[in-house]
mmCIF file of C-alpha atoms in Angstrom:
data_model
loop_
_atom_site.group_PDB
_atom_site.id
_atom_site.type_symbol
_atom_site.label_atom_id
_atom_site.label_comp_id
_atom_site.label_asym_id
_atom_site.label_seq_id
_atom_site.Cartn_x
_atom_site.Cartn_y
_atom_site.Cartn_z
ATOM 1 C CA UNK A 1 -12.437 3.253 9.602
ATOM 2 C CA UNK A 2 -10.285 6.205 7.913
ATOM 3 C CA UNK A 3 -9.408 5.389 3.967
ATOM 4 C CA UNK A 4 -6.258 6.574 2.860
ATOM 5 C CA UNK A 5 -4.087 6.186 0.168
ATOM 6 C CA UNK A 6 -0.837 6.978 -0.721
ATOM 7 C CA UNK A 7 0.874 10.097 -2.419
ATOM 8 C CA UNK A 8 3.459 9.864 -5.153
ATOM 9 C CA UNK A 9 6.537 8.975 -4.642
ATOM 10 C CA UNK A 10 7.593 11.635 -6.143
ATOM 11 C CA UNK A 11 5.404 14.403 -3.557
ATOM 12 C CA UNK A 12 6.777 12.605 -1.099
ATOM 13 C CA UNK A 13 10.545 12.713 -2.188
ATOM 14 C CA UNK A 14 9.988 16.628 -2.383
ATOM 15 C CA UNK A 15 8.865 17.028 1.224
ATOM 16 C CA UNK A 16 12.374 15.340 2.554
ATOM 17 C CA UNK A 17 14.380 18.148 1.219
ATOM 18 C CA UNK A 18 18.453 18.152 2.730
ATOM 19 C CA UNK A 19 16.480 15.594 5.505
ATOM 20 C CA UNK A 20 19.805 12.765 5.685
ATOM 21 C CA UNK A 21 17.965 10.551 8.469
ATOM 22 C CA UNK A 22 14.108 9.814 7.835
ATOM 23 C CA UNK A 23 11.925 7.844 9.638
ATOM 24 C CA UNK A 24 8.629 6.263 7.576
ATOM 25 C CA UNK A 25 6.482 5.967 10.510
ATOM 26 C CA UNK A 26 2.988 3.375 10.096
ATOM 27 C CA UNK A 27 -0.024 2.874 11.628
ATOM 28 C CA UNK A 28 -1.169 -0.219 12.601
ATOM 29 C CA UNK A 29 -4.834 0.171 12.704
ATOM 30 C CA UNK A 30 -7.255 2.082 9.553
ATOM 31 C CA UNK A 31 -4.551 2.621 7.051
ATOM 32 C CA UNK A 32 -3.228 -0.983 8.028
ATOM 33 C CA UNK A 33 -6.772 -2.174 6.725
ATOM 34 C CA UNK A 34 -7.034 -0.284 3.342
ATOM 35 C CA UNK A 35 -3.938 -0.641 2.376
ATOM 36 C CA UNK A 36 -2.059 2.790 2.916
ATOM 37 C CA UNK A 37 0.065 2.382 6.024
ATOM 38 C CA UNK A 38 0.147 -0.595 7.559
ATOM 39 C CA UNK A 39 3.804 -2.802 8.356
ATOM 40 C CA UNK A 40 4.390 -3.849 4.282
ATOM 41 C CA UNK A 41 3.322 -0.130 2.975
ATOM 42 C CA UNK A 42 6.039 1.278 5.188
ATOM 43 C CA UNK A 43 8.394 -1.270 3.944
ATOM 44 C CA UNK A 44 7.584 -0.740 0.153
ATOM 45 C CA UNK A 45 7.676 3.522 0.758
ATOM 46 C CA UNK A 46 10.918 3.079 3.041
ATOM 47 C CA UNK A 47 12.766 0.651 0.382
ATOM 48 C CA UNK A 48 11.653 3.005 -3.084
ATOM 49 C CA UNK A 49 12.826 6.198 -0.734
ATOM 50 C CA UNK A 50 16.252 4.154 0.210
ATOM 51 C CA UNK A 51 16.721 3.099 -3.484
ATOM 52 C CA UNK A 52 15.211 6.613 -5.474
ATOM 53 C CA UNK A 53 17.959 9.083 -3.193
ATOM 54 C CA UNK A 54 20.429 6.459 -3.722
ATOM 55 C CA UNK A 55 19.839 7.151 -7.794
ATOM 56 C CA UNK A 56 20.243 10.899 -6.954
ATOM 57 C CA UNK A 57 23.269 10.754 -5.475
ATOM 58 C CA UNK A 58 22.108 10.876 -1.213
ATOM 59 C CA UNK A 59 22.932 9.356 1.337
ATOM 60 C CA UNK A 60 19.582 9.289 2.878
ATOM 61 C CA UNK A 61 19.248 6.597 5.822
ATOM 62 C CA UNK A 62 15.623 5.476 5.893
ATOM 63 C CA UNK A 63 14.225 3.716 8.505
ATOM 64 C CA UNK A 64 11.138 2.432 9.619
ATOM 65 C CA UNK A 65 8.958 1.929 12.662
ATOM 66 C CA UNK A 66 4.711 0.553 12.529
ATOM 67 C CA UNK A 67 2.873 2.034 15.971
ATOM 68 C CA UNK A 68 0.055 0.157 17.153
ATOM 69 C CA UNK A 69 -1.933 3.626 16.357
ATOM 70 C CA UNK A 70 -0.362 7.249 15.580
ATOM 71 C CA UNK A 71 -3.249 8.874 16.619
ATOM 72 C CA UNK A 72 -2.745 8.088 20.745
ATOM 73 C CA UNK A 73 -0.082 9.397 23.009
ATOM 74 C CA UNK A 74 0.890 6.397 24.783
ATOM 75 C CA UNK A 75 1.283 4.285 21.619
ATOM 76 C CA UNK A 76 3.581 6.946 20.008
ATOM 77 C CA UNK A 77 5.585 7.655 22.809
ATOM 78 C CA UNK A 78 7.590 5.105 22.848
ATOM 79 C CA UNK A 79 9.348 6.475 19.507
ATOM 80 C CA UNK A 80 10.209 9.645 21.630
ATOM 81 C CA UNK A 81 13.755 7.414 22.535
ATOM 82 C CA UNK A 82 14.701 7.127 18.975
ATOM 83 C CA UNK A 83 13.742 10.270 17.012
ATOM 84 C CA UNK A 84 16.632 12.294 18.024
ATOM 85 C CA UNK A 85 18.366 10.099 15.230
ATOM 86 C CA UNK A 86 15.934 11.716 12.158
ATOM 87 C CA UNK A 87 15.569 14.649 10.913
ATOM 88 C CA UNK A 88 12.099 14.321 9.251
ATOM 89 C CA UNK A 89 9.853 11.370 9.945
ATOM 90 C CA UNK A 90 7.436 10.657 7.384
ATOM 91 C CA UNK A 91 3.883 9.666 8.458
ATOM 92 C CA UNK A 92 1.697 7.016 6.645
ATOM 93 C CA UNK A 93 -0.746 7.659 9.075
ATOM 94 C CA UNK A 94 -3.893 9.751 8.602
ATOM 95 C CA UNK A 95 -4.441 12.916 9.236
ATOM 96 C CA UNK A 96 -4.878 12.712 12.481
ATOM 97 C CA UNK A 97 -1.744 10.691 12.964
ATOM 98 C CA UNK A 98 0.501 13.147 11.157
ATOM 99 C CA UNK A 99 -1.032 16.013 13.675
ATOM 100 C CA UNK A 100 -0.809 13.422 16.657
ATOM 101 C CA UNK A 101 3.451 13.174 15.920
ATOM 102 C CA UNK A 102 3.803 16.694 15.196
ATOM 103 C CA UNK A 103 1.978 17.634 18.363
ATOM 104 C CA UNK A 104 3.853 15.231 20.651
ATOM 105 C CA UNK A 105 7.217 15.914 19.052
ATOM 106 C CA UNK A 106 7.385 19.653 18.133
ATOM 107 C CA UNK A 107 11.233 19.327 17.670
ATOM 108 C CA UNK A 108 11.069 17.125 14.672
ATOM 109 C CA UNK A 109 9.451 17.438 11.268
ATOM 110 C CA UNK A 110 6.869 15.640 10.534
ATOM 111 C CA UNK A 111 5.342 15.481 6.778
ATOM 112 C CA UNK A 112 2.284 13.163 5.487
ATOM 113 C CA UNK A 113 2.962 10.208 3.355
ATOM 114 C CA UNK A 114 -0.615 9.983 2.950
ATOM 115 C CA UNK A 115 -3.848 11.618 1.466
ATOM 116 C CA UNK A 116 -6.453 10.834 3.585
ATOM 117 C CA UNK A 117 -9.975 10.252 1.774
ATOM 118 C CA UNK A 118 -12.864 9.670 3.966
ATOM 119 C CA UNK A 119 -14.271 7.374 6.417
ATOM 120 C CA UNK A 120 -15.571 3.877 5.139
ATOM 121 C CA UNK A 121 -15.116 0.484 4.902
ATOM 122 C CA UNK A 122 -13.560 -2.152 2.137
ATOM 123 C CA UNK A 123 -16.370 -3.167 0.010
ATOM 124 C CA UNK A 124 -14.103 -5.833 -1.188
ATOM 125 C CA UNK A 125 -10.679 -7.136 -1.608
ATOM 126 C CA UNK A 126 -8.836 -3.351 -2.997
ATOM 127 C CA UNK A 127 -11.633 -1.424 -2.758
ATOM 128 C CA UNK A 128 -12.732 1.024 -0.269
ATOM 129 C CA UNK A 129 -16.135 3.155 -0.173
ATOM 130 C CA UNK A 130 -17.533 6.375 2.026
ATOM 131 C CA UNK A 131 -19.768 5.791 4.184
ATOM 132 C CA UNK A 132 -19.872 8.728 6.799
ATOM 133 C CA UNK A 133 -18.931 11.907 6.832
ATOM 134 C CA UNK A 134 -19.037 12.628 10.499
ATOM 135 C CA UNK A 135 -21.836 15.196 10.156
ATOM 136 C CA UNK A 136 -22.479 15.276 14.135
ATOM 137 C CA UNK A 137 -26.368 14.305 13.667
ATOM 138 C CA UNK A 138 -26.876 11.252 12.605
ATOM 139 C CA UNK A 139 -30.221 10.464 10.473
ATOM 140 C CA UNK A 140 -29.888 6.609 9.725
ATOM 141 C CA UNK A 141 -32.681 5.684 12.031
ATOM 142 C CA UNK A 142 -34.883 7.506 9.412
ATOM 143 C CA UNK A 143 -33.553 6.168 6.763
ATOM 144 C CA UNK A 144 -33.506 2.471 6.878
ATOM 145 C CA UNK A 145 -29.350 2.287 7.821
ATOM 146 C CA UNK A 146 -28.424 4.123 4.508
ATOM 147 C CA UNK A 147 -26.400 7.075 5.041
ATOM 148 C CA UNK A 148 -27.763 10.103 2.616
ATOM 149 C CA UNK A 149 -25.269 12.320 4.039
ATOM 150 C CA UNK A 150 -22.326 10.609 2.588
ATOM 151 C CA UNK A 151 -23.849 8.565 -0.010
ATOM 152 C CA UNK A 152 -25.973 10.930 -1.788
ATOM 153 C CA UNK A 153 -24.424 13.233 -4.268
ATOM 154 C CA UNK A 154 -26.261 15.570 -2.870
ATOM 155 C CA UNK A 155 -27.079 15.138 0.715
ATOM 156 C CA UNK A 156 -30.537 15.139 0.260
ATOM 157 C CA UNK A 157 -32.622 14.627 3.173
ATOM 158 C CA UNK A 158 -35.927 13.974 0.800
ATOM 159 C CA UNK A 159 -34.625 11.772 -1.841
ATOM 160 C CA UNK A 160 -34.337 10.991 -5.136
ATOM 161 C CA UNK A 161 -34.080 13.576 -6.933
ATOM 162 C CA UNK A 162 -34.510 13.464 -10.811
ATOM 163 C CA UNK A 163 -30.951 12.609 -11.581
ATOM 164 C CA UNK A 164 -31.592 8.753 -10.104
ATOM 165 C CA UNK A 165 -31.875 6.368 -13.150
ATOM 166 C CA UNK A 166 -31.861 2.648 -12.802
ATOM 167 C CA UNK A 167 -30.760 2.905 -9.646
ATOM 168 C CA UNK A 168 -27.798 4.722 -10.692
ATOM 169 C CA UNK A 169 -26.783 8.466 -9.686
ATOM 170 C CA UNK A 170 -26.059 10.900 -12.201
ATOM 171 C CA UNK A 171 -22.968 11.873 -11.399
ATOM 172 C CA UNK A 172 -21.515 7.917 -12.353
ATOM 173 C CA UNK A 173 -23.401 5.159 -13.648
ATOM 174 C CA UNK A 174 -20.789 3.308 -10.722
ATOM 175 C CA UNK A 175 -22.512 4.972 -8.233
ATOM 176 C CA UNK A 176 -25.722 3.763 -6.682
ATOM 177 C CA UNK A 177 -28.380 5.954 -5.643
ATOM 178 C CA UNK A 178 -28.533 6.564 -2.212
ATOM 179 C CA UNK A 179 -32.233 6.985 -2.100
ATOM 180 C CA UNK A 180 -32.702 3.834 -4.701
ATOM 181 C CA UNK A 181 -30.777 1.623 -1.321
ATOM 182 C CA UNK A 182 -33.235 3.591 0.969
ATOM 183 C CA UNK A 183 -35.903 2.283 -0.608
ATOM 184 C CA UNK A 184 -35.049 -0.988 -1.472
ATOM 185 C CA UNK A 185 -33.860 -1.102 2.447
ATOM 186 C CA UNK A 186 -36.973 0.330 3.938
ATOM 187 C CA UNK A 187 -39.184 -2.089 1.321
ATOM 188 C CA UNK A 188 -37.470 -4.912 2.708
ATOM 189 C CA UNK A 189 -38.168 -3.961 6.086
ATOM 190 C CA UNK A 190 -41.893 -3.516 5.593
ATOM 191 C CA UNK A 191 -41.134 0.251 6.477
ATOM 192 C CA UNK A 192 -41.581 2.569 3.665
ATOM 193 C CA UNK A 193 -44.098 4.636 4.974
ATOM 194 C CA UNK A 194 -41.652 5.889 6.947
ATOM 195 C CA UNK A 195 -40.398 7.616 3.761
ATOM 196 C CA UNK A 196 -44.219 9.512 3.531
ATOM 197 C CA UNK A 197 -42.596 12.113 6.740
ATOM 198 C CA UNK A 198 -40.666 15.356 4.911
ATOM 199 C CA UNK A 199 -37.601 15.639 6.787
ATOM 200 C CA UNK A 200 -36.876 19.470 7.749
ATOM 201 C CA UNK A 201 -33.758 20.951 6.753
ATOM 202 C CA UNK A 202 -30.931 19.628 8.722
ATOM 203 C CA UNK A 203 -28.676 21.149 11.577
ATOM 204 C CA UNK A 204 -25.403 21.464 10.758
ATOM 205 C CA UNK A 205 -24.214 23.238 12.965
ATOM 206 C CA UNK A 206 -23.131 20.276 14.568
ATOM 207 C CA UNK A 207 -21.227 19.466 11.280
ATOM 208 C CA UNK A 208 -17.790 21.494 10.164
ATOM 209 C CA UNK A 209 -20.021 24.721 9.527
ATOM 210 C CA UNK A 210 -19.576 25.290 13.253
ATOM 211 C CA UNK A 211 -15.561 25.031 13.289
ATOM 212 C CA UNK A 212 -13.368 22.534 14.762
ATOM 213 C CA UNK A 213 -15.166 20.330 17.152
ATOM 214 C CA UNK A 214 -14.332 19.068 20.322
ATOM 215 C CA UNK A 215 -16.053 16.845 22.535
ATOM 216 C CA UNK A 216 -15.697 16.934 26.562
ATOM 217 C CA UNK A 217 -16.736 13.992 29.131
ATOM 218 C CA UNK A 218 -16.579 15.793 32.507
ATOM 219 C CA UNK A 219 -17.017 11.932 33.684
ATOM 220 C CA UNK A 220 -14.116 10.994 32.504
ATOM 221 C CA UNK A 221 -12.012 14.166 32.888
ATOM 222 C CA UNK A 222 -9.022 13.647 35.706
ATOM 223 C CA UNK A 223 -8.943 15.447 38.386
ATOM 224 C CA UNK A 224 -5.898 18.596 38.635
ATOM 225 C CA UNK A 225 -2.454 17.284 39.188
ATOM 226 C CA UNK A 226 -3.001 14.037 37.469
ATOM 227 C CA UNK A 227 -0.691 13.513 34.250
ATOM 228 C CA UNK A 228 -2.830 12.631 30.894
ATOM 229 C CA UNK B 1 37.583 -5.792 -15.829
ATOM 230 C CA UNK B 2 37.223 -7.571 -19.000
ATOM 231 C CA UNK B 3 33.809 -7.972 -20.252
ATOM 232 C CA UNK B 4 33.510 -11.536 -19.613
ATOM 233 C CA UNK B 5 33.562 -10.738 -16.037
ATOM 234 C CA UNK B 6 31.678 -7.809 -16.643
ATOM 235 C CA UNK B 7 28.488 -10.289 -17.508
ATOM 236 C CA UNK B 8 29.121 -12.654 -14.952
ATOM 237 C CA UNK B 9 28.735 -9.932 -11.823
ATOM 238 C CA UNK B 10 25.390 -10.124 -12.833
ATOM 239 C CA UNK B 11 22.841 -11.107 -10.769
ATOM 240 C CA UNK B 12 19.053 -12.005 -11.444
ATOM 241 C CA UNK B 13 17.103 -13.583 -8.787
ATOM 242 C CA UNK B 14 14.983 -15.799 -9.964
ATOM 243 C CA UNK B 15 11.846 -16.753 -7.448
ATOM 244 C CA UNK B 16 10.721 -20.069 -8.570
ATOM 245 C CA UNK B 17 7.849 -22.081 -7.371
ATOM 246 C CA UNK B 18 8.657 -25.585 -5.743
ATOM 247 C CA UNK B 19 5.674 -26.891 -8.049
ATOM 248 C CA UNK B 20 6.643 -25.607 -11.642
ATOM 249 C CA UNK B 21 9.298 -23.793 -12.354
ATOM 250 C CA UNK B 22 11.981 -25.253 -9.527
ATOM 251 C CA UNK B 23 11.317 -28.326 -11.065
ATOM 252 C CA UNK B 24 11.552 -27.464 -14.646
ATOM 253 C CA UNK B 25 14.947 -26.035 -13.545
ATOM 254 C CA UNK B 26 16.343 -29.584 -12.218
ATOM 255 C CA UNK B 27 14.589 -31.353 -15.851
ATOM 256 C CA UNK B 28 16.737 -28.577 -17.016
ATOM 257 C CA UNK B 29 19.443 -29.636 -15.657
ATOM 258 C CA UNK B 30 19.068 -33.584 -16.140
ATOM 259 C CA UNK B 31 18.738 -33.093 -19.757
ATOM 260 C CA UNK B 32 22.263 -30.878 -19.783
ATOM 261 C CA UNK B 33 20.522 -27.813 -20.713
ATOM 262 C CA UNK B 34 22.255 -24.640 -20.689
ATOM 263 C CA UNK B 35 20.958 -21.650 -18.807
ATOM 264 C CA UNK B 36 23.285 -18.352 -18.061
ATOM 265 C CA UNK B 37 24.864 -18.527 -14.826
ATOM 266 C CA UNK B 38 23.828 -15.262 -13.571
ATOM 267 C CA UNK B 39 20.058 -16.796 -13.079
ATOM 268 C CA UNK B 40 20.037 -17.255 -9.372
ATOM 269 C CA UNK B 41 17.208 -19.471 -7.987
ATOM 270 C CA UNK B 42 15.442 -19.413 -5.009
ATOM 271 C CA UNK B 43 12.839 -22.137 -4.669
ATOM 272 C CA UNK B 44 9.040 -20.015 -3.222
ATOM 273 C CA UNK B 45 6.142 -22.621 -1.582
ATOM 274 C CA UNK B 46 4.001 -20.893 -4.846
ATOM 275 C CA UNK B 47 5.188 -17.114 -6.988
ATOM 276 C CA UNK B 48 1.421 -15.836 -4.693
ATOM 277 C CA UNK B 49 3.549 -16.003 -1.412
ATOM 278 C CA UNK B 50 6.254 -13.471 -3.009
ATOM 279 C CA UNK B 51 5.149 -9.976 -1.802
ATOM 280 C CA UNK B 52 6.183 -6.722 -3.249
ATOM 281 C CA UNK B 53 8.602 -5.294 -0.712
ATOM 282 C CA UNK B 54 10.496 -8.843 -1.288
ATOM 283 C CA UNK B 55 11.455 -8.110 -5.067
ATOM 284 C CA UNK B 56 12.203 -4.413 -3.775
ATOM 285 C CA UNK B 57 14.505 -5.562 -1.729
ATOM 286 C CA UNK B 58 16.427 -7.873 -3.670
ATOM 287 C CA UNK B 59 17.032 -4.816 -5.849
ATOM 288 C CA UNK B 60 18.014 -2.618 -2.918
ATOM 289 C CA UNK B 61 20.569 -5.671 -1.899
ATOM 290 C CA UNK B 62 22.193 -5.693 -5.136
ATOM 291 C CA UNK B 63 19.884 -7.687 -8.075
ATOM 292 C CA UNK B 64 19.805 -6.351 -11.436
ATOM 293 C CA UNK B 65 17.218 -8.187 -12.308
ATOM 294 C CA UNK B 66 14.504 -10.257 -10.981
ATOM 295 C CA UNK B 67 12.094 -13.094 -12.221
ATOM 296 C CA UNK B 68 9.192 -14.746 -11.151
ATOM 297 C CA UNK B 69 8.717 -18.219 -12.495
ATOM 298 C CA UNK B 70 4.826 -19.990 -11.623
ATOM 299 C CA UNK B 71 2.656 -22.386 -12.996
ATOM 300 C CA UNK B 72 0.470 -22.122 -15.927
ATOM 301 C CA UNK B 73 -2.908 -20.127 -15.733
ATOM 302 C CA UNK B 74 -5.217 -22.841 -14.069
ATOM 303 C CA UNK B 75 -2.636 -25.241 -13.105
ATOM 304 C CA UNK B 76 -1.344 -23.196 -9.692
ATOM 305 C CA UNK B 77 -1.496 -25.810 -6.821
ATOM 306 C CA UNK B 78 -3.154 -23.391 -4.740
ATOM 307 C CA UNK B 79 -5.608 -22.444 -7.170
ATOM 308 C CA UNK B 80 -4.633 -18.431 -8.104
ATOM 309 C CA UNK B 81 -1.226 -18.010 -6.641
ATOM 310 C CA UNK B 82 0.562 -17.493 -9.793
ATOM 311 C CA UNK B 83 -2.452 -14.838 -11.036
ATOM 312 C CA UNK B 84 -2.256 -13.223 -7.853
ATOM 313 C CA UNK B 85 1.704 -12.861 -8.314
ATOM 314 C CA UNK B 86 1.575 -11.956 -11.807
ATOM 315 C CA UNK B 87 -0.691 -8.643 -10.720
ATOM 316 C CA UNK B 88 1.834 -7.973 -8.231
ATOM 317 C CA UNK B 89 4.787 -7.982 -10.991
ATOM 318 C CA UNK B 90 3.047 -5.817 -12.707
ATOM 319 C CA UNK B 91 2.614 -3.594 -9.511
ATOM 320 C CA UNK B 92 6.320 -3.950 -8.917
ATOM 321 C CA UNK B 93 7.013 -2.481 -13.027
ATOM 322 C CA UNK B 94 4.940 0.778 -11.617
ATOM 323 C CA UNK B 95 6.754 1.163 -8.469
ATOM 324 C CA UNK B 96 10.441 0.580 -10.192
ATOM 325 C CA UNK B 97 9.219 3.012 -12.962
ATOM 326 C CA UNK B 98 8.818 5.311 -9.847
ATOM 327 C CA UNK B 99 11.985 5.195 -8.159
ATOM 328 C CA UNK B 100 14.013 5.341 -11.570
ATOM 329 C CA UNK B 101 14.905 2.026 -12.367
ATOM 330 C CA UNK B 102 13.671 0.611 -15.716
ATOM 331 C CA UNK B 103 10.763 -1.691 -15.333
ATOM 332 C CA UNK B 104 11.939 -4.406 -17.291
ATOM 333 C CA UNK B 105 14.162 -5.514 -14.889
ATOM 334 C CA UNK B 106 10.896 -7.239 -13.711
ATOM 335 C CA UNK B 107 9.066 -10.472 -15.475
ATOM 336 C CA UNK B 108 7.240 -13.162 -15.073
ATOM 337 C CA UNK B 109 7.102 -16.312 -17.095
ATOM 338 C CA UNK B 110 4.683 -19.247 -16.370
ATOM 339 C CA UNK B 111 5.350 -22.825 -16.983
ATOM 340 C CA UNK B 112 5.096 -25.955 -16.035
ATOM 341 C CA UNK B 113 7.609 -28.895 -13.964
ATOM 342 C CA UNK B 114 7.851 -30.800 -17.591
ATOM 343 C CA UNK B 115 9.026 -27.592 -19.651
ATOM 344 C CA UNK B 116 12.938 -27.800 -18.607
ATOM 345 C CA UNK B 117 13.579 -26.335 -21.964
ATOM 346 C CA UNK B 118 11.413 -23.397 -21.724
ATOM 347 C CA UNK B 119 12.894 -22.686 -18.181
ATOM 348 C CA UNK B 120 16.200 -22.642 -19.888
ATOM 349 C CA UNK B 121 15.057 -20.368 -22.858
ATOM 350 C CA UNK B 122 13.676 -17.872 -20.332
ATOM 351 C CA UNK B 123 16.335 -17.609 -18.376
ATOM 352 C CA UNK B 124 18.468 -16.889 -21.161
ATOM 353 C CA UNK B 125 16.035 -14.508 -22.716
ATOM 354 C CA UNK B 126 16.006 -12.783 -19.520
ATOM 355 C CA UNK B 127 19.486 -12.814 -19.005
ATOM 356 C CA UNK B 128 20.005 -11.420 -22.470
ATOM 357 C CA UNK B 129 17.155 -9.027 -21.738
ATOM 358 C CA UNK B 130 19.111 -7.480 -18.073
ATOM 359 C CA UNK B 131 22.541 -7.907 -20.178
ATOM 360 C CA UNK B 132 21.606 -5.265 -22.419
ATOM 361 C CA UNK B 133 20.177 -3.086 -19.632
ATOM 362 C CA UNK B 134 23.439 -3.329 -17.810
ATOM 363 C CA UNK B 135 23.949 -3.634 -14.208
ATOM 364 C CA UNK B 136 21.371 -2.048 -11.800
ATOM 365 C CA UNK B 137 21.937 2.167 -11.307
ATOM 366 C CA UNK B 138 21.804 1.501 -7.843
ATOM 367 C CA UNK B 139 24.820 -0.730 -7.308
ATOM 368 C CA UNK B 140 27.119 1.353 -10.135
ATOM 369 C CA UNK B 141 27.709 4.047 -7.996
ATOM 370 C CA UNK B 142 29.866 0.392 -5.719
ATOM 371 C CA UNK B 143 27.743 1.832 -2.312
ATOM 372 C CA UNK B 144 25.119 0.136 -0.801
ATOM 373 C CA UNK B 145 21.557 1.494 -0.772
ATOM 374 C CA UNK B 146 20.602 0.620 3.298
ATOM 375 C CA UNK B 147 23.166 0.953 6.278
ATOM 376 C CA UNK B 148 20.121 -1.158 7.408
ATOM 377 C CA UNK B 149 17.407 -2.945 5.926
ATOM 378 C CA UNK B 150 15.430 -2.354 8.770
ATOM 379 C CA UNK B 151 15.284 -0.523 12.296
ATOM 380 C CA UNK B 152 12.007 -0.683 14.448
ATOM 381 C CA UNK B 153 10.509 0.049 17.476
ATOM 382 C CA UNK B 154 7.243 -2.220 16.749
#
């Protein structure tokens, strides 16, 4: 899923400007999960936004609204009826969410509530870790499940390096060594000869280097005349 | 407005839980204790099932003050409520720090259903505490924060 987490209060308060009608808009699906945006983080933002520009003297109307997921047409366009009321709607969606409402609704502004972080899933109970960085080649057939792309300081593809002590990457002692997991995966598995192939250097052109991507099923495409 | 009545517009919401505190409010009460009259109570299944956006809005609807009262460390009837709550106050001090209000308009006390006369001392030490504070910012200015607490499509 997408990790996000919230900005301050106080970033946010600066992106309403003379806004007098705001709408905190949520998501209901990754940023419901980690914590960000989800039905009581829209509550908490739209109540400290209702009482923080009542303390500066505004009469700011905040409301609030949770979508099923911001970053689909048909779930946001239901709010289409009511945003005529706001001038600014505030996203706690991700990224993707944020673009998704300013896209649909070019007559409104839209501002993020939300810095979003990476993909990755909750360890545990308040804590969220990266896991995959959507590199557009994926290599964890090779190496045992563990993702050296996001996991590695380095994104080595022929791993460790010398930094690895203890298990532990340099960078943190907090931070396991992405090649110490492959190992201790592949060992597991009866499979670390696997580790005796050099990987070449990897493609990335299938990664950000090659610009924003896009991804076409011809399959699934519908045919001219028919509405999206 | 004289200052008597002054003190008593206060209001502190007090969120007590049915096991502990609730009860050491009615011992309280049964052994003619007296506790300021601005302490309003509002009896919680355990302080774990208050949530943050709960003690926001109590402030947003007018509450200078509000207090959490659970069990003792160990003693919560559903094993951690009252640990899990006490994070959350402390949470809650961040957020009000945030928006501008001071963050000691926030507590939380533990005790248990046979300590009537520590429920009474904390509520007057709290009372005391929100009395010297003064009433909330947000309710000086005689307007309400919301038009609305809440308008959805979801």
């Amino acid at each position: 899923m997408i990790v996000a987490e919230q900005k301050p209060l106080a970033e946010i308060k600066s992106m309403l400007g003379e806004a007098k009608r705001v709408l905190v808009v949520g998501c209901g699906t990754c940023v419901t999960v980690c914590f960000a945006g989800g039905t009581k983080e829209v509550a908490v933002l739209a109540s400290t936004l209702r009482m923080s520009t009542h303390l500066d003297s505004k009469e700011t109307v905040v409301d609030e609204v949770v979508v099923q997921r911001q970053c689909e047409w048909e779930y946001i366009d239901p709010l289409l009826a009511t945003l005529d009321q706001y001038d600014l709607v505030v996203s706690l969606g991700c990224g993707v969410g944020v673009q998704t409402l300013a896209e649909r609704f070019p007559k409104i502004r839209v501002v993020p509530g939300l810095n979003t972080m990476f993909m990755g899933l909750p360890t545990k109970t308040g804590e969220c870790e990266e896991r995959c960085q959507a590199c557009g080649n994926c290599v964890l057939d090779q190496t045992g499940g563990v993702c050296p792309i996001s996991r590695c300081s380095k994104q080595l593809l022929n791993g460790p390096c010398g930094g690895s002590q203890n298990g532990k990457c340099e960078i943190n002692q907090d931070v396991p060594c992405a090649w110490q997991l492959i190992w201790e995966r592949l060992t597991n598995l009866g499979r670390q000869q696997e580790l005796l192939k050099v990987q070449p250097p990897k493609d990335w052109s299938t990664s950000r280097n090659g610009g924003p991507r896009r991804i076409v099923r011809e399959d699934l495409q519908l045919p001219e005349g028919y509405r999206d | 407005m004289s200052d008597t009545q002054q003190i008593s517009d206060l209001k502190i919401v007090a969120f007590c839980c049915q096991y502990c505190a609730y009860k050491a409010a009615d011992l309280a009460g049964s052994l003619r204790l007296q506790y300021p009259p601005e302490f309003r109570i509002i009896q919680v299944p355990c302080t774990g099932r208050l949530d943050t956006v709960e003690v926001l809005h109590a402030f947003e609807e007018g509450a200078d003050g509000v207090v959490t009262l659970g069990c003792m460390p160990g003693d919560c009837h559903f094993l951690e409520g009252n640990l899990r709550a006490r994070r959350r106050v402390e949470w809650v001090k961040k957020v009000l720090a945030e928006v501008g209000l001071e963050a000691e308009r926030v507590e939380m006390y533990n005790l248990s259903s046979a300590m009537g006369d520590k429920f009474a001392e904390y509520a007057t030490e709290m009372t005391e505490r929100i009395r010297k504070l003064g009433p909330s910012p947000l309710r000086r200015s005689g307007k309400q924060v919301a038009e609305t607490p809440v308008a959805g499509v979801s």
